[in-house]
Coordinates of C-alpha atoms in Angstrom, one line a residue:
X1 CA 0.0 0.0 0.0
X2 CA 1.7 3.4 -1.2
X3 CA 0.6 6.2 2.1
X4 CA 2.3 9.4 1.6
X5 CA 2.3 9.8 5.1
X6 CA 3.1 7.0 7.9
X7 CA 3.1 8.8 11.8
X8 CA 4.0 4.8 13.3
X9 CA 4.2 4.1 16.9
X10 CA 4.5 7.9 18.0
X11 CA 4.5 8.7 21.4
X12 CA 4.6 12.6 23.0
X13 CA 5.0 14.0 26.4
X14 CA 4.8 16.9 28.4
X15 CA 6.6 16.9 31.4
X16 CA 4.7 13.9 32.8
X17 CA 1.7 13.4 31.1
X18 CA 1.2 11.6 27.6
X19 CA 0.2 13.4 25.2
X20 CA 0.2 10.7 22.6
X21 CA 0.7 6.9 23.4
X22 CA 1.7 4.9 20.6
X23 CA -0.4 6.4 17.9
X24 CA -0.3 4.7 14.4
X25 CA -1.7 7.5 11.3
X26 CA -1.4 6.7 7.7
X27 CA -2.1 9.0 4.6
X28 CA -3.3 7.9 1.4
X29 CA -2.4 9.3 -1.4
X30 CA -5.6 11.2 -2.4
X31 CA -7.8 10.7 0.1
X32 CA -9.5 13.2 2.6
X33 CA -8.5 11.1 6.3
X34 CA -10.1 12.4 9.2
X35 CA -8.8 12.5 12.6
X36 CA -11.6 12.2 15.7
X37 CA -11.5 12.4 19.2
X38 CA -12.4 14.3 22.0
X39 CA -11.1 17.3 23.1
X40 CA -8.0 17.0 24.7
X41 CA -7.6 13.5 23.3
X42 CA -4.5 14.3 21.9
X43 CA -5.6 15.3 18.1
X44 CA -3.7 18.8 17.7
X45 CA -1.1 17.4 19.5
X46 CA -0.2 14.7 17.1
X47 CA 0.0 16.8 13.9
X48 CA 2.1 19.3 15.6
X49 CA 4.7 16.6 15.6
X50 CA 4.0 15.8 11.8
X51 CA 3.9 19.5 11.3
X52 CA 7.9 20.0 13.3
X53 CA 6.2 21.9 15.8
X54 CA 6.5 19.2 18.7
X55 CA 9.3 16.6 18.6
X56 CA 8.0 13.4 19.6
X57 CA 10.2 10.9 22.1
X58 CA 9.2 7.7 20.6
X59 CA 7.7 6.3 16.8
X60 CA 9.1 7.3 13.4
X61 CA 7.4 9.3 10.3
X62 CA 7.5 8.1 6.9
X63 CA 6.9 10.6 3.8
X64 CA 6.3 8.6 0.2
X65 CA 8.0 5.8 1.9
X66 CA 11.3 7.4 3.8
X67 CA 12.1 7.4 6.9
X68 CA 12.2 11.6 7.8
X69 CA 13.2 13.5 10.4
X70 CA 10.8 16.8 11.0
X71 CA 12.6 19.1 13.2
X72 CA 10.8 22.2 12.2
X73 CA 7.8 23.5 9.8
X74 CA 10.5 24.6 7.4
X75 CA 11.8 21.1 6.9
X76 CA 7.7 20.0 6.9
X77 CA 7.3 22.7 4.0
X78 CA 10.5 21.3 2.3
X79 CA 8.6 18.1 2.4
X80 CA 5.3 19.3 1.0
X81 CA 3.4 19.6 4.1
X82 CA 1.4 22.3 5.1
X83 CA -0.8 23.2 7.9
X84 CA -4.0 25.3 8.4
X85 CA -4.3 25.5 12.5
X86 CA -7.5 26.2 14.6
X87 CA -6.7 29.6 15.4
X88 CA -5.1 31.4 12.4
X89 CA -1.3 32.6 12.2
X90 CA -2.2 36.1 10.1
X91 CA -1.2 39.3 10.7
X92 CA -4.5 41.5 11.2
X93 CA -3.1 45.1 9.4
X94 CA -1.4 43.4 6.4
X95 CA -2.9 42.8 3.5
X96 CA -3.6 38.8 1.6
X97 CA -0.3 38.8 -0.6
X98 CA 1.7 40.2 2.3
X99 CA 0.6 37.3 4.9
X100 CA 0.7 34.7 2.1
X101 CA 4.5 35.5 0.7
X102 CA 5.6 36.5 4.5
X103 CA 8.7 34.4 4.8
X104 CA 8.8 33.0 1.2
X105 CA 8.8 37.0 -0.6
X106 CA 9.7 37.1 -4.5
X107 CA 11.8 39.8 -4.9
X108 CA 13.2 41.9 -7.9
X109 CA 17.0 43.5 -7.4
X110 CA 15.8 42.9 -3.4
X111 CA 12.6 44.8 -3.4
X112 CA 9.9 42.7 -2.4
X113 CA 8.1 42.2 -5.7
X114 CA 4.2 42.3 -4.7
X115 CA 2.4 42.9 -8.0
X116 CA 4.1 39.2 -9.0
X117 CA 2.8 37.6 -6.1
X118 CA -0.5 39.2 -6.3
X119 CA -0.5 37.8 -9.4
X120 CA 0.8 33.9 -8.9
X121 CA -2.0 34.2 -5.9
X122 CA -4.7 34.9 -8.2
X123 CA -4.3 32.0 -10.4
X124 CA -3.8 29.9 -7.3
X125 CA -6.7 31.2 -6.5
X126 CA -8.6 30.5 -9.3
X127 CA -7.3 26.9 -9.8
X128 CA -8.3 26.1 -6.4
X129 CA -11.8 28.0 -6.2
X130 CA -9.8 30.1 -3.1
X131 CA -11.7 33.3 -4.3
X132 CA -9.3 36.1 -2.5
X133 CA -9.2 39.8 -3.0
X134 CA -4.9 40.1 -3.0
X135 CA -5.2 43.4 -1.8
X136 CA -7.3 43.4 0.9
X137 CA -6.6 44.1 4.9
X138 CA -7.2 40.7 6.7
X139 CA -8.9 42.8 9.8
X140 CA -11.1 43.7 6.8
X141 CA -12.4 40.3 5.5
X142 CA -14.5 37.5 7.3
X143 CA -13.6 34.6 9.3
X144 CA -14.2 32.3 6.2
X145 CA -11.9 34.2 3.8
X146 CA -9.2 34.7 6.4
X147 CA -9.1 30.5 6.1
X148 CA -8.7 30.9 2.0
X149 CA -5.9 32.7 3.1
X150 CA -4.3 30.3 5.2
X151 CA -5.0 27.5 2.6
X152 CA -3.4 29.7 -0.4
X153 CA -0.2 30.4 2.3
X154 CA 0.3 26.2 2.1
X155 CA -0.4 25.9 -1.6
X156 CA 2.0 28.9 -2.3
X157 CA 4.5 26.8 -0.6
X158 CA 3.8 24.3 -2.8
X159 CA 1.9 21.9 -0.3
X160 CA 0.7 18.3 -1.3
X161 CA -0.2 17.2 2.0
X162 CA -2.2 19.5 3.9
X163 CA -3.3 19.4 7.7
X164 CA -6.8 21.5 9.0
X165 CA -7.0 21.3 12.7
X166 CA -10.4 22.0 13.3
X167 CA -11.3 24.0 9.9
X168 CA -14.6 24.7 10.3
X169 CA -14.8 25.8 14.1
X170 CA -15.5 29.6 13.5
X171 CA -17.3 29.0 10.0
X172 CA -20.5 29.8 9.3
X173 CA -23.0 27.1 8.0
X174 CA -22.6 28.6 4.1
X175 CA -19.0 29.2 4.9
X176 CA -18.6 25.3 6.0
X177 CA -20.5 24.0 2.8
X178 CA -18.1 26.8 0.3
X179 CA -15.3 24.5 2.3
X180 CA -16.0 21.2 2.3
X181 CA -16.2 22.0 -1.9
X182 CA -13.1 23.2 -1.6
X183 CA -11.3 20.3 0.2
X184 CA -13.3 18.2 -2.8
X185 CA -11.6 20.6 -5.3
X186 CA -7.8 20.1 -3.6
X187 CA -8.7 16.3 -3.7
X188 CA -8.8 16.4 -7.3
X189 CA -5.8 19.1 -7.9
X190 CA -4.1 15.9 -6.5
X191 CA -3.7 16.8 -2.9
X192 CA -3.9 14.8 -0.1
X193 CA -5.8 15.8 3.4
X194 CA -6.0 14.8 6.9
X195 CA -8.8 16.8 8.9
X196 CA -9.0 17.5 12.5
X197 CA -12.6 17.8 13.6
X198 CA -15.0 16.3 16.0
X199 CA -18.5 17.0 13.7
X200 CA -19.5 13.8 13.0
X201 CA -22.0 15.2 10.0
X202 CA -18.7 16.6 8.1
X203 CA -16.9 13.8 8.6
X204 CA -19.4 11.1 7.2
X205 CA -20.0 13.4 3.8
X206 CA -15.9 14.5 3.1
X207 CA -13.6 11.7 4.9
X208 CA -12.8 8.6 3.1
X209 CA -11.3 7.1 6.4
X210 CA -11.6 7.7 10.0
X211 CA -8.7 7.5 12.7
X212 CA -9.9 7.5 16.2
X213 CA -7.5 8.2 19.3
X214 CA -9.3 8.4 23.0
X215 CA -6.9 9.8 25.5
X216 CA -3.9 9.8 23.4
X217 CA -4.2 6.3 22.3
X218 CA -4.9 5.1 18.8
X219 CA -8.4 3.4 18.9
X220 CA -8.0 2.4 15.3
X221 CA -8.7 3.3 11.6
X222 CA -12.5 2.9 9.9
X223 CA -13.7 3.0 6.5
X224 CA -16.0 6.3 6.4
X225 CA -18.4 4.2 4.3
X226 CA -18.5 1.5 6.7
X227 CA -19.5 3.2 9.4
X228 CA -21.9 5.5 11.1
X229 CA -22.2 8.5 13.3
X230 CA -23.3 6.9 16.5
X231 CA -20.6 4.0 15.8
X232 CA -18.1 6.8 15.7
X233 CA -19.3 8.7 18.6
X234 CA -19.0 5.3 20.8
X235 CA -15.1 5.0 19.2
X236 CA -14.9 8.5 20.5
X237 CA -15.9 8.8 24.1
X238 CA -16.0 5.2 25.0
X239 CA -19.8 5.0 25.9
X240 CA -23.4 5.4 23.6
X241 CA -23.8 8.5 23.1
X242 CA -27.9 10.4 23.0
X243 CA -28.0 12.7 20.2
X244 CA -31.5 13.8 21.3
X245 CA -32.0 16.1 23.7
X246 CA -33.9 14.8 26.5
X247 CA -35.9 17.7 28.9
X248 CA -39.1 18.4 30.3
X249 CA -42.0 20.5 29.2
X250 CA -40.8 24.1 29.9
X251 CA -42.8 26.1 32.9
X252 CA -41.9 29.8 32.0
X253 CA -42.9 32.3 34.8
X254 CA -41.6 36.2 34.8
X255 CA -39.7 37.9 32.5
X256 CA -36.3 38.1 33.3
X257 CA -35.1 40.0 30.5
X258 CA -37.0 42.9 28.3
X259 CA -35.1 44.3 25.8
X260 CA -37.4 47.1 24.0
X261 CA -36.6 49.3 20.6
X262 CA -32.6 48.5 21.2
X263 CA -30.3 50.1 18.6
X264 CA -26.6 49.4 18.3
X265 CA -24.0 50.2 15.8
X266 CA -21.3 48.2 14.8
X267 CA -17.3 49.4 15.4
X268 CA -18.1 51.4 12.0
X269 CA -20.8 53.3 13.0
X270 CA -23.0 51.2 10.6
X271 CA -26.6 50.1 12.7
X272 CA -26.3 46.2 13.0
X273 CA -29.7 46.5 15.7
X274 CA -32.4 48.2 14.4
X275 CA -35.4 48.5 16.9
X276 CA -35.5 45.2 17.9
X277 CA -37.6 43.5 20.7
X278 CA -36.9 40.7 22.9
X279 CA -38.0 38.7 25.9
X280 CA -37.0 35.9 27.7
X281 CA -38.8 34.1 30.5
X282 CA -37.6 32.9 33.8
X283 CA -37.7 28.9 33.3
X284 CA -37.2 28.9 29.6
X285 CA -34.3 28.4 27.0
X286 CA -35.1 31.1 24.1
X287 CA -32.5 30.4 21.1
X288 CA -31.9 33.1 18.4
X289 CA -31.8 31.9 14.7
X290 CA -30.0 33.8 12.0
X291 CA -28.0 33.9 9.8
X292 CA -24.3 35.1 11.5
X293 CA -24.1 38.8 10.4
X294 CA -28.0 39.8 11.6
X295 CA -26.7 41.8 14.5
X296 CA -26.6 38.7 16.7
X297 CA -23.0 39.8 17.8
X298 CA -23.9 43.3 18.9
X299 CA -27.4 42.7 20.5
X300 CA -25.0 40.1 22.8
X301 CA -22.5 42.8 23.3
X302 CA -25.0 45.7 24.2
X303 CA -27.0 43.0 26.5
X304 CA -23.8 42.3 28.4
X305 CA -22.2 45.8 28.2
X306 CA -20.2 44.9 25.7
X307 CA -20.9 47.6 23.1
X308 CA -23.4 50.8 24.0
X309 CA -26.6 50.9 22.2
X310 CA -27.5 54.4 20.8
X311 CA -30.9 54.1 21.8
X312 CA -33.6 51.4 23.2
X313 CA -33.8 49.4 26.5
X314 CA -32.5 46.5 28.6
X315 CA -33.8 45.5 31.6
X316 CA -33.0 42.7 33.6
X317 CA -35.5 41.3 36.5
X318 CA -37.2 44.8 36.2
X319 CA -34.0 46.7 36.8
X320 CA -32.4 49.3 33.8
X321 CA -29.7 48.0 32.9
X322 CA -29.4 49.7 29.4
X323 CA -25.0 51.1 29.0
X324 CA -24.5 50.1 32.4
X325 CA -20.7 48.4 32.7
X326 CA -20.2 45.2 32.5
X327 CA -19.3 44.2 36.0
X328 CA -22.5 46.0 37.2
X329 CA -24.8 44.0 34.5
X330 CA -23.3 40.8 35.8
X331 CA -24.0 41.9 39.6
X332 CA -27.5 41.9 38.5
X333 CA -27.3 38.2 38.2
X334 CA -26.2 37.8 34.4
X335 CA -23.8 34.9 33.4
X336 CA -22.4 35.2 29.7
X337 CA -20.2 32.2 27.8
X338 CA -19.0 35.2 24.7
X339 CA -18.9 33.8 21.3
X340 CA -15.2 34.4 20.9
X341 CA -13.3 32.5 23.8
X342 CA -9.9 34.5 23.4
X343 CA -11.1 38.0 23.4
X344 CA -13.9 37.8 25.7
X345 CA -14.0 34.7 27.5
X346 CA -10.4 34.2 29.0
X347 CA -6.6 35.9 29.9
X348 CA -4.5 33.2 28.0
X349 CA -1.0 34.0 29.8
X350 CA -3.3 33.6 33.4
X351 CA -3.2 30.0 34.6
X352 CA -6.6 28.7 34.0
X353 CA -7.4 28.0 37.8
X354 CA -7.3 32.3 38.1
X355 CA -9.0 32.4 35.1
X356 CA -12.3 30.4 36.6
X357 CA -12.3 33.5 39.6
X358 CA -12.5 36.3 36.9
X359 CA -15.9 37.0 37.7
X360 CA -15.6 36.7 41.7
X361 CA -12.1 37.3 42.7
X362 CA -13.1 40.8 44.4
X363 CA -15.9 38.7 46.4
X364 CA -16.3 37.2 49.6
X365 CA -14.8 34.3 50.0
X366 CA -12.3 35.1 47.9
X367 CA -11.8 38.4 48.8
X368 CA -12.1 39.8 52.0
X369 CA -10.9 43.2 52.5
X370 CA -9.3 43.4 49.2
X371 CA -6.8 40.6 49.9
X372 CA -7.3 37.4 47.9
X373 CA -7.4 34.2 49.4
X374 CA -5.9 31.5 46.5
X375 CA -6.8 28.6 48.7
X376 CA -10.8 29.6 47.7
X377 CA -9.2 30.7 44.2
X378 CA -7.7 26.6 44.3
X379 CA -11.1 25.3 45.8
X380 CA -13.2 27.1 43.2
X381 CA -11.8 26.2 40.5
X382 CA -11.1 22.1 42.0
X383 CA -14.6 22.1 41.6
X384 CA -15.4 23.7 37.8
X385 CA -12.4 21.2 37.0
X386 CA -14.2 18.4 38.4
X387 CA -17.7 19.2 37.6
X388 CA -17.4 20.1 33.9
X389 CA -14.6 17.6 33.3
X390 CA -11.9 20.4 32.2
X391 CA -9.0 18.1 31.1
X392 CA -6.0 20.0 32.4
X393 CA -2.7 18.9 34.1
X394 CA -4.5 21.2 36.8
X395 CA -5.1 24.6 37.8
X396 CA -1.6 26.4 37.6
X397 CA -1.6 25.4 33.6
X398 CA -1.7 28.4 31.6
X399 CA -4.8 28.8 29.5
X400 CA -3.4 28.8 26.2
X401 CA -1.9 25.7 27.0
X402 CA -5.5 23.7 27.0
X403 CA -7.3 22.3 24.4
X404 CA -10.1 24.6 23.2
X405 CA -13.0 22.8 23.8
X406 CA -11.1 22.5 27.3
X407 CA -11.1 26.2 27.4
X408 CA -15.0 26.7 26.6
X409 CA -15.4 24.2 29.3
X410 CA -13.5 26.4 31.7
X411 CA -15.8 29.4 31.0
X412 CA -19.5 27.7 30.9
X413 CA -18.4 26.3 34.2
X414 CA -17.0 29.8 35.5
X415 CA -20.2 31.0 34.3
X416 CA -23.1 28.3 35.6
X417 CA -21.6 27.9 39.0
X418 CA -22.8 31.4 40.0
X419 CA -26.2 30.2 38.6
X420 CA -27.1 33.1 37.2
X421 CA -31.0 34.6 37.2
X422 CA -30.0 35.1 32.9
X423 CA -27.4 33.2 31.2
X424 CA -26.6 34.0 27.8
X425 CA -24.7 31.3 26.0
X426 CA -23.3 32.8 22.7
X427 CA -22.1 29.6 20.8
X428 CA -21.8 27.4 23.9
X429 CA -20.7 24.1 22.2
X430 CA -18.5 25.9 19.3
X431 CA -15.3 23.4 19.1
X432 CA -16.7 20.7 21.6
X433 CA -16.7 17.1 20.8
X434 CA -20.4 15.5 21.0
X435 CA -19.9 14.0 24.4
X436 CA -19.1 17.6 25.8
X437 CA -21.9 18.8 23.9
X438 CA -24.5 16.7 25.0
X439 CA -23.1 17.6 28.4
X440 CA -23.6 21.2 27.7
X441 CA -26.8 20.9 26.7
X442 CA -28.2 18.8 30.0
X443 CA -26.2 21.4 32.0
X444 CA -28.2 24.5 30.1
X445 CA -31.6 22.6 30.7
X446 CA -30.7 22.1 34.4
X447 CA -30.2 25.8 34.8
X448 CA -33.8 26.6 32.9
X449 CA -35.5 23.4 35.5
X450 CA -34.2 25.2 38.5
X451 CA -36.0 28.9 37.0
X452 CA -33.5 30.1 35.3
X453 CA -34.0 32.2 32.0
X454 CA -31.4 30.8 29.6
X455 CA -30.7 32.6 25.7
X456 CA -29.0 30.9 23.3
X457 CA -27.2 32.0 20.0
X458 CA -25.7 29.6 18.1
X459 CA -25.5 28.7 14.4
X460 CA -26.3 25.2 14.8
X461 CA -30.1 25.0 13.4
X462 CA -30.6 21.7 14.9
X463 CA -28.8 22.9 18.2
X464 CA -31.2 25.8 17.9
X465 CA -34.4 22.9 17.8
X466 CA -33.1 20.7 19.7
X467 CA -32.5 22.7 23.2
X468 CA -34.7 25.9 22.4
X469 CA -38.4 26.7 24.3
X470 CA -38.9 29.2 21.9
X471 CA -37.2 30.2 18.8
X472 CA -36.5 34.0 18.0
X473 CA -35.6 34.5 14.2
X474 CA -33.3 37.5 13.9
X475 CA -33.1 38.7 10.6
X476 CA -31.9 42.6 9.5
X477 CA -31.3 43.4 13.0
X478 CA -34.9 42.5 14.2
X479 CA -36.9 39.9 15.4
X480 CA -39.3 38.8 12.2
X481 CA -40.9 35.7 14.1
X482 CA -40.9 33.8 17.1
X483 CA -41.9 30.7 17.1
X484 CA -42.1 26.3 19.0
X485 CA -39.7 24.3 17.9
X486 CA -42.2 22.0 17.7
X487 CA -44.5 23.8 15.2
X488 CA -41.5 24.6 12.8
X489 CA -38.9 22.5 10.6
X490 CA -35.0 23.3 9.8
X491 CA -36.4 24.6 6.2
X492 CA -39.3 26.9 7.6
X493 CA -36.4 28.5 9.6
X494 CA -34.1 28.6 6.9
X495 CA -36.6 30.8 5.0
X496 CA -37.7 33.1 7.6
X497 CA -33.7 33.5 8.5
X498 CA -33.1 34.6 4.8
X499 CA -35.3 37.3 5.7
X500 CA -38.9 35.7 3.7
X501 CA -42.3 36.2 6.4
X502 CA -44.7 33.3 7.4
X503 CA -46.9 34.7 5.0
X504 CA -44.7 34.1 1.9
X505 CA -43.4 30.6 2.6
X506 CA -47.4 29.8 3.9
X507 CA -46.7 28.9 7.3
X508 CA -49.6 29.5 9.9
X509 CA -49.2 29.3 13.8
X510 CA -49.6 25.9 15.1
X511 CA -49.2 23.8 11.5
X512 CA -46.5 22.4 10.4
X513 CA -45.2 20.7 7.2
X514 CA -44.5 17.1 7.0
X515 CA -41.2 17.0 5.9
X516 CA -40.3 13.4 4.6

């Protein structure tokens, strides 16, 4: 059998703990091979060693059939393999030629010779269906075109093997199908692929094989075809896992949020909010379906403190709340999980036990007189460790040093152990593997059975069914409809997000289509 790539017997550490324990991986030639596990299990990890980032203390790496030694990415781009990583490596104020070249420039008399590039780009582009504007800022252009970016920076390097850890964690839904046609169109180029990701749906329609590792071991290697999504999830975690979501009527009581006529601009200036209303009921999960873009980001931000609204209302539990600061909207009883876990959620360079006091350091028992007491700071976050199953080598590990569904972890744990009167989860299960997820889930219906309001954003429509009371379709910056979960289908709310009414798809209150 002819594998491009062969990672045999490799085994990493870290201090004392094993990273990866005698993990076998091997490429085809061709073939789109995914890699599953948990988070933590050890995924990233492994193709940081294949990548020359890590150096592993046991196994050997084969490329086309030799025996290699990868002792940095510059020897793994001398050897045709490139890497796209979870969390981008761009720099924000230069423009797409300059971050793709960076390192690799074509110069003329040794002036850097950017018309060129621009140009050898834009046929990579086109060959590749990687449509990129050359010139533009990269603080300028969306999350989904920022990852064009880092796939044209491997293929300028002239990348046959390409690694995407996690690709389509910040994507949204139209971005994820634009780039699972584009991993089709490198398979045909001739390129060969191994994908990091724990979505079970992406990996059934792109992978042609399946390796599994569970805590750093190698579970073994399936035939996509031959298998299923619940088989896989079982490889994955170890036990069955429930896709469905499994709660209790709903018994809604007050309002514990009002938001009335809110209007927020975005960092331009440019209105993203534009009169919406909004409530959401004590003892009730409301989710909020749109398409990303709707002003889902800044009705969050101006809920939370975030970003001030120019005009419009927010109470919480009858109190004003509207351009209050942030610490004083969360002393009304507000617990927030922030879509974007690096900027908002967490200090990355603080070890991640400090990181689970950030929102009650200055509080007894923490605090008492303004000295902190890091026994409590230990004991708190002993029990967020324990309790949401936060795999870390414990609490004095730095935060950028965990996995990140680890990391989201971390924060919905920081955030539900003050049980909250309102909790706003803003893409709570982004990056998480589906046992985590289904954990997340039971731990957002606990908080609505013991009368808590709960509002959800995410992106996930059937995350949005699945968990939701109520469904709040934002589309322009207002709520058009809200509607049961029960009296609606995934295509009804596709519609209605893509800004059609009820009364032009011909959906009435209480009927719903039979969707074979």
């Amino acid at each position: 059998m002819d594998y491009v790539i062969e990672m045999l017997g490799i085994r990493k550490e870290f201090g004392s703990f094993v990273a990866n324990d005698n993990i076998t991986l091997q490429l085809k030639k061709g073939e789109i091979h995914a890699l599953l596990g948990e988070n933590g299990a050890g995924k990233s990890t492994l193709m940081n060693v294949l990548f020359g980032l890590y150096q592993p203390e046991a196994g050997e790496i084969k490329v086309k059939g030799k025996s290699v030694k990868i002792t940095d990415p510059n020897v793994a781009n001398d050897l045709g393999i490139g890497m796209v990583h979870q969390h981008f490596m761009l720099v924000e104020n230069f423009t797409v030629t300059e971050n793709i070249i960076l390192g690799n420039e074509l110069t003329k008399s040794g002036i850097i010779n950017i018309k060129d590039a621009a140009k050898k780009i834009q046929v990579l582009s086109e060959t590749y269906g990687l449509e990129v504007d050359p010139y533009a800022k990269i603080e300028d252009i969306s999350v989904g075109m920022q990852q064009r970016v880092e796939i044209l920076k491997t293929l300028y390097r002239g990348a046959e093997i390409l690694i995407f850890d996690e690709p389509t964690a910040s994507l949204t839904p139209q971005e994820i199908n634009e780039f699972m046609q584009i991993l089709k169109k490198l398979i045909q180029e001739g390129k060969s692929i191994i994908i990091i990701t724990h979505k079970l749906k992406e990996i059934m329609d792109v992978s042609d094989r399946v390796t599994v590792i569970r805590k750093g071991e190698g579970i073994g290697t399936v035939i996509t075809a031959e298998t299923n999504p619940n088989d896989l999830a079982s490889l994955m975690v170890g036990r069955q896992v429930d896709f469905t979501v499994v709660k209790e009527e709903a018994n809604p009581t007050e309002e514990a949020l009002i938001v009335k006529d809110l209007v927020v601009a975005d960092y331009r200036g440019i209105e993203k909010v534009k009169g919406l209303n909004l409530t959401v009921r004590k003892g009730e999960i409301l989710g909020i379906a749109g398409i990303d873009g709707n002003g889902q980001s800044e009705l969050i931000e101006a809920i939370t403190g975030l970003r001030k609204s120019k005009s419009g209302s927010i109470a919480i539990n009858g109190q004003d709340i509207t351009n209050k600061k942030p610490r004083k909207i969360t002393e009304t009883g507000v617990g927030h999980i922030p879509q974007d876990r690096h900027k908002h959620g967490l200090v990355l360079d603080f070890p991640i036990g400090q990181n689970i006091a950030l929102q009650t350091y200055y509080l007894p028992p923490i605090s008492k007189h303004g000295i902190m007491n890091y026994g409590e700071v230990s004991k708190l976050a002993q029990i967020v460790i324990k309790d949401f199953d936060v795999r870390t080598q414990g609490e004095e590990t730095l935060a950028r040093s965990l996995s990140g569904g680890n990391q989201q972890k971390a924060i919905i744990g920081r955030e539900v152990v003050r049980n909250p009167e309102l909790l706003i989860a803003a893409l709570p299960t982004r990056g998480l593997d589906v046992g985590a997820i289904e954990f997340i889930h039971q731990r957002l219906i606990e908080q609505r059975d013991n009368g808590k309001a709960v509002l959800l954003l995410s992106f996930e429509l059937d995350e949005v069914m699945n968990v939701s009371d109520r469904i709040a379709v934002i589309y322009d910056g207002q709520i058009v409809d809200t509607l049961s979960p029960k009296e609606t289908t995934e295509q009804e709310l596709g519609l209605l997000m893509a800004g059609q009414s009820r009364k032009d798809i011909g959906i009435k209150q209480g009927e719903k289509e039979h969707v074979e």
